Amino acid sequence: MTVTSTDSCRTTCPYCGVGCGVLAQGGTTPSVAGDPAHPANAGRLCVKGANLHETTGHGGRLLAPKVAGRRVSWPDALTATSEAIRQAVAEHGPGSVAFYLSGQLLTEDYYVANKLAKGFIGTPHVDTNSRLCMSSAVAAHKRAFGADAVPGCYDDLELADLLVLVGSNAAWNHPVLYQRMKAAARDGRRVVVIDPRRTATSELADLHLSLRPGTDTVLFNGLLVWLADHQGVDQDYLSRHCDGYELALAAARDAAPDLGSVARQCDLAEAEVETFYRWFLETPRTVTGFSQGANQSVAGTDKGNAIINCHLATGRVGRPGASPFSLTGQPNAMGGREVGGLANTLAAHMDYQSEADKALVTEFWGSRQLADGPGLKAVDMFDAIHRGEIKVLWVMATNPAVSLPDTVRVREALKRCPTVIVSDCMADTDTTAYADILLPATGWGEKDGTVTNSERRISRQRGFLPPAGEARPDWWIISAVARQLGYGKAFDYQAPADVFREHAALSAFGNDGQRVFNLAGLATLGDDAYDTLAPIQWPVLDTAAGIVTGTPRLFADGVFCHPDGRARLVPIRTVLPVSQPDAQRPLVVNTGRVRDQWHTMTRTAKSARLLQHRAEPFIDVHPHDLQRFGVADQGLAVLENRGQRYIGRVRRAEGQRPGEVFVPIHWNQCYTGAGLASALTERITDPFSGQPESKYGLAALRPFPARWHARLLCRTGRPRRWKADYWSYVPLDHCDSWWLASETEMDWVGQADYWLGGVPQLVMSDPGQGRYRAARIVDGRLEAIILVDREVSRLPESAWLEACFSQDALSERDRRALLAARDSEAEDIGAIVCSCFQVGQNQIEAAIADGASSVAALGQQLRCGSNCGSCIPELKALVETLGEAVEP
Ligand SMILES: Nc1nc2c(c(=O)[nH]1)N[C@H]1C(S)=C(S)[C@@H](COP(=O)(O)OP(=O)(O)OC[C@H]3O[C@@H](n4cnc5c(=O)[nH]c(N)nc54)[C@H](O)[C@@H]3O)O[C@H]1N2
Ligand SMILES: Nc1nc2c(c(=O)[nH]1)N[C@H]1C(S)=C(S)[C@@H](COP(=O)(O)OP(=O)(O)OC[C@H]3O[C@@H](n4cnc5c(=O)[nH]c(N)nc54)[C@H](O)[C@@H]3O)O[C@H]1N2
Ligand code: SF4
Ligand SMILES: [Mo]
């Protein structure tokens, strides 16, 4: 990883909304490093960013267009696509065509898709996976400020004397921003983390409020009441700049009259609630960051407004170190909102509700049939598909078969839809399995355009690799289809810069200052200037002197985007999760992310290194619930909801609240047999934003009655879905591997060929112990090995075996050691904790036993934690738990 700024390409990380600058180099061995000149990260990268070069290989890529499973030429694929659309419109009207887009498209791709759908095909049914992600924050911003605008910037997270994080595990999900928050620690700076479970982020917390899920509005209503009762409200600010305070306060008093009531409803101690309230009261420089624990809720919009109410009441909006701050998830969640990719918005922060906006967009696009009202939001869209109302669905850069709630029904809908078009970089995903037409898109490193991060900062993604196979950029694919449909004049783009200029011009078109999203200063950007565009925060206005500058903060002057310029406090009632636990489904299922995986794993799982941190689908269970449900740490267990099963490895987790489990959202049917988190969540949505309540499902928990457990390692290229009740795929550097288990006995001797792809040469069978081990060796090379045991704890680690696959000829000593599965002379380093330096838990435990008493000491000795820092919370936990035990 030695990239210097002189010989490399400046681009932007394609993962989270922090939007870090990356210096990348192509060639046969691509490499990446953090860009020291990028304001978001100043050279830092987290473990996902630092391993980007391991994900750019062509393995698993979709390399050519396909129609009905057959490889076709681009002209044929474009004709099939445009004919399907043309026919649906002719027979069923424009509303029979739907687009499901993504915050992982570049702004240019997104703009062209939105324009084609809403402006030319004339369908309003354009929604995006941002519906599952940011739509509650969007709705809250619009209610409070009159526009979807984040007032603050990253510097504010550092400047704040009180940092409140609501439903955010930034340590894992916005790691570089978290590192910045951490580095800004100083005397008197305080951090409050509000999350039902203890996370890596709560390591930074001076106070962690592990509230009952879904009760955030009660906590913030209670805060408003407390501020009002303790002279904490800025009456002057309210009277000059805001409406709605009295009503909001009255509603808050109803919902959260006093400390005792808040503590009871949120299941917190009165003293901790009071501490939080006192700190908020005393600290003018307060930033409240909120993320999916707030947004993904039936009360998601209300949670956002309950938070913003407290900031408006104290005048803490858009000031240095004082703002509400929505942490966006995807690299271009914000860009999608700018172009208007959500079903209830039109384009460039203009809305269907305004006839003037519709006229402006019609004129600017030169469209003849603009969709004339809001379309279906994601969950409703898939319901309409299920009912047969949508004849053509075009999915781009998202994997709805995994990420939408109630995945069984989503899959039924995809199956029923007459034409499903999927644009993706990868060949095999749970969604591409339903595609009638598959269009190969260029991926990160191959494509060019812009993305906007959480602080409204627009950065360039630049290509430094040739396209994989016949892949094409998304904007190119959409424009080509538009031309076939007869809209050539409006889609005559030659390069992303053409699209960007048009997008910027639309934002400025007829914009008399009411639309805060305005890129007037970039509307005439030349091709060269676009290529060298430095990261810049919108709005970007043209100044009289011709100097183009960005805008770090909004609303500092107290002037907002509602027509009267005033902000609104919104009265918030308590709305709790619709279903509460009962005898059939006694547990609350919380879902979210892990440090080293990105969403449905299509990219991050290509890096063996990134799968080491968590290699299997898992279930975090409080010790009390381990006992209550009879499940064992490291054993397999089943979560069940209405016939849907999630099977995962149990992890004992003190940080869970009893009665609540946590499962990761990443695993899907390409990686495991039954590990879909969203199979356990339901189609319940926020009434204002339409965002699904993805953080809250209900389920029963029971042990998985395994008769045997196995680990299978094969040279690559073997079938992936095994005849086992539980299988989980873990690609390794030199081979593929699976964890396996089943409820029924297996005739190993008779079935060996099936598992190993041929007759094994080495066999060890001990039916009495439930043990079987066999290896297949061809021409001295290890082809496959399986290790079976009744107890999972007796299965050996696979690191040494994996290395055997890298050898062309096994030595006699290694051959003899195969079925023992370990080199008798090697050290077993244990599960990897530090991905950067490949340091295992056994090594760390040994170092602690030898006296390493701090994270810094471990770093000096083993290097762990000294690069990206993502594993520091885990190192700290190990030092804390084990360190005491070895104290004299
Ligand atoms: N490593 C990694 N990073 C990512 C991503 C990824 O896939 N992997 N995805 C990116 C994307 S698109 C997004 S949207 C962000 C999401 O970033 P985050 O929002 O930080 O991620 P989550 O893990 O989904 O959820 C955050 C927390 O919400 C808590 N929570 C659950 N219910 C409640 C509740 O009722 N109240 C409160 N206060 N908290 C609750 C959960 O316990 C969880 O710890 O991450 C981005 N970054
Ligand atoms: N239960 C539960 N469900 C959730 C969540 C949760 O916390 N809990 N979180 C929700 C949130 S916040 C989000 S953002 C979603 C994410 O969920 P998805 O959007 O479904 O997940 P991804 O894996 O990011 O899917 C992106 C797809 O686009 C492809 N791709 C990548 N780059 C490109 C490109 O440039 N062009 C094209 N055409 N394709 C590309 C990838 O290969 C991949 O197949 O999940 C949501 N679902
Ligand atoms: S923090 Fe986010 S944007 Fe930065 S390197 Fe990590 S994943 Fe990429
Ligand atoms: Mo997201």
PDB file of N, CA and C in Angstrom, residues 44 63 89 112 141 325 355 381 411 510 561 573 576 615 629 632 641 650 726 748 792 795 866:
ATOM      1  N   ARG A  44      -6.764   9.565   6.373  1.00  0.00           N
ATOM      2  CA  ARG A  44      -7.134   8.324   7.073  1.00  0.00           C
ATOM      3  C   ARG A  44      -8.035   7.450   6.191  1.00  0.00           C
ATOM      4  N   LEU A  63     -20.057  -9.731 -16.601  1.00  0.00           N
ATOM      5  CA  LEU A  63     -19.148  -9.218 -17.633  1.00  0.00           C
ATOM      6  C   LEU A  63     -19.822  -8.932 -18.966  1.00  0.00           C
ATOM      7  N   VAL A  89     -45.853   0.482 -21.385  1.00  0.00           N
ATOM      8  CA  VAL A  89     -46.486   1.805 -21.440  1.00  0.00           C
ATOM      9  C   VAL A  89     -47.672   1.765 -22.399  1.00  0.00           C
ATOM     10  N   VAL A 112     -29.832  10.948 -14.536  1.00  0.00           N
ATOM     11  CA  VAL A 112     -30.330  10.488 -15.832  1.00  0.00           C
ATOM     12  C   VAL A 112     -31.494   9.506 -15.637  1.00  0.00           C
ATOM     13  N   HIS A 141     -36.204  16.876   8.224  1.00  0.00           N
ATOM     14  CA  HIS A 141     -35.597  18.139   7.770  1.00  0.00           C
ATOM     15  C   HIS A 141     -36.632  19.011   7.084  1.00  0.00           C
ATOM     16  N   PHE A 325     -27.377  16.702  13.469  1.00  0.00           N
ATOM     17  CA  PHE A 325     -26.571  16.228  12.346  1.00  0.00           C
ATOM     18  C   PHE A 325     -26.979  14.811  11.954  1.00  0.00           C
ATOM     19  N   GLU A 355     -47.177  23.574  -8.397  1.00  0.00           N
ATOM     20  CA  GLU A 355     -47.387  23.640  -9.854  1.00  0.00           C
ATOM     21  C   GLU A 355     -46.221  24.381 -10.514  1.00  0.00           C
ATOM     22  N   MET A 381     -44.265   0.032  -3.392  1.00  0.00           N
ATOM     23  CA  MET A 381     -43.933  -0.336  -4.778  1.00  0.00           C
ATOM     24  C   MET A 381     -43.879  -1.859  -4.919  1.00  0.00           C
ATOM     25  N   ARG A 411     -39.474 -11.462  -2.667  1.00  0.00           N
ATOM     26  CA  ARG A 411     -39.046 -12.450  -3.676  1.00  0.00           C
ATOM     27  C   ARG A 411     -40.235 -12.943  -4.494  1.00  0.00           C
ATOM     28  N   GLY A 510     -34.557  28.999 -12.366  1.00  0.00           N
ATOM     29  CA  GLY A 510     -35.692  29.659 -11.712  1.00  0.00           C
ATOM     30  C   GLY A 510     -35.581  29.634 -10.199  1.00  0.00           C
ATOM     31  N   CYS A 561     -36.016  27.586   5.188  1.00  0.00           N
ATOM     32  CA  CYS A 561     -36.529  27.440   3.814  1.00  0.00           C
ATOM     33  C   CYS A 561     -38.047  27.399   3.687  1.00  0.00           C
ATOM     34  N   ARG A 573     -46.176  13.050  19.331  1.00  0.00           N
ATOM     35  CA  ARG A 573     -46.868  12.080  20.192  1.00  0.00           C
ATOM     36  C   ARG A 573     -46.006  10.820  20.272  1.00  0.00           C
ATOM     37  N   LEU A 576     -45.119   3.829  19.573  1.00  0.00           N
ATOM     38  CA  LEU A 576     -44.181   2.738  19.853  1.00  0.00           C
ATOM     39  C   LEU A 576     -44.268   1.674  18.758  1.00  0.00           C
ATOM     40  N   ALA A 615     -17.140 -14.156  10.530  1.00  0.00           N
ATOM     41  CA  ALA A 615     -17.115 -15.026   9.356  1.00  0.00           C
ATOM     42  C   ALA A 615     -18.453 -15.674   9.053  1.00  0.00           C
ATOM     43  N   PHE A 629     -33.345 -19.450  26.949  1.00  0.00           N
ATOM     44  CA  PHE A 629     -33.739 -20.174  25.739  1.00  0.00           C
ATOM     45  C   PHE A 629     -32.886 -21.423  25.487  1.00  0.00           C
ATOM     46  N   ALA A 632     -26.356 -22.020  23.507  1.00  0.00           N
ATOM     47  CA  ALA A 632     -24.993 -21.939  24.024  1.00  0.00           C
ATOM     48  C   ALA A 632     -24.155 -20.967  23.215  1.00  0.00           C
ATOM     49  N   ASN A 641     -39.746 -16.394  12.931  1.00  0.00           N
ATOM     50  CA  ASN A 641     -40.875 -15.466  12.904  1.00  0.00           C
ATOM     51  C   ASN A 641     -41.787 -15.894  11.776  1.00  0.00           C
ATOM     52  N   VAL A 650     -24.366 -18.324  17.807  1.00  0.00           N
ATOM     53  CA  VAL A 650     -24.689 -17.516  18.991  1.00  0.00           C
ATOM     54  C   VAL A 650     -23.423 -16.874  19.553  1.00  0.00           C
ATOM     55  N   TYR A 726     -27.626 -26.206   7.669  1.00  0.00           N
ATOM     56  CA  TYR A 726     -26.905 -24.946   7.860  1.00  0.00           C
ATOM     57  C   TYR A 726     -25.644 -24.981   7.030  1.00  0.00           C
ATOM     58  N   TRP A 748     -21.230 -40.471   6.042  1.00  0.00           N
ATOM     59  CA  TRP A 748     -20.039 -39.793   5.520  1.00  0.00           C
ATOM     60  C   TRP A 748     -19.262 -40.647   4.537  1.00  0.00           C
ATOM     61  N   VAL A 792     -18.985 -28.682  17.815  1.00  0.00           N
ATOM     62  CA  VAL A 792     -18.328 -27.668  16.984  1.00  0.00           C
ATOM     63  C   VAL A 792     -17.013 -27.226  17.621  1.00  0.00           C
ATOM     64  N   LEU A 795     -13.810 -28.796  16.361  1.00  0.00           N
ATOM     65  CA  LEU A 795     -13.296 -28.594  15.005  1.00  0.00           C
ATOM     66  C   LEU A 795     -12.086 -27.673  15.064  1.00  0.00           C
ATOM     67  N   SER A 866      -2.905  -0.252  15.431  1.00  0.00           N
ATOM     68  CA  SER A 866      -2.085   0.937  15.183  1.00  0.00           C
ATOM     69  C   SER A 866      -2.227   1.470  13.760  1.00  0.00           C
TER      70      SER A 866
END
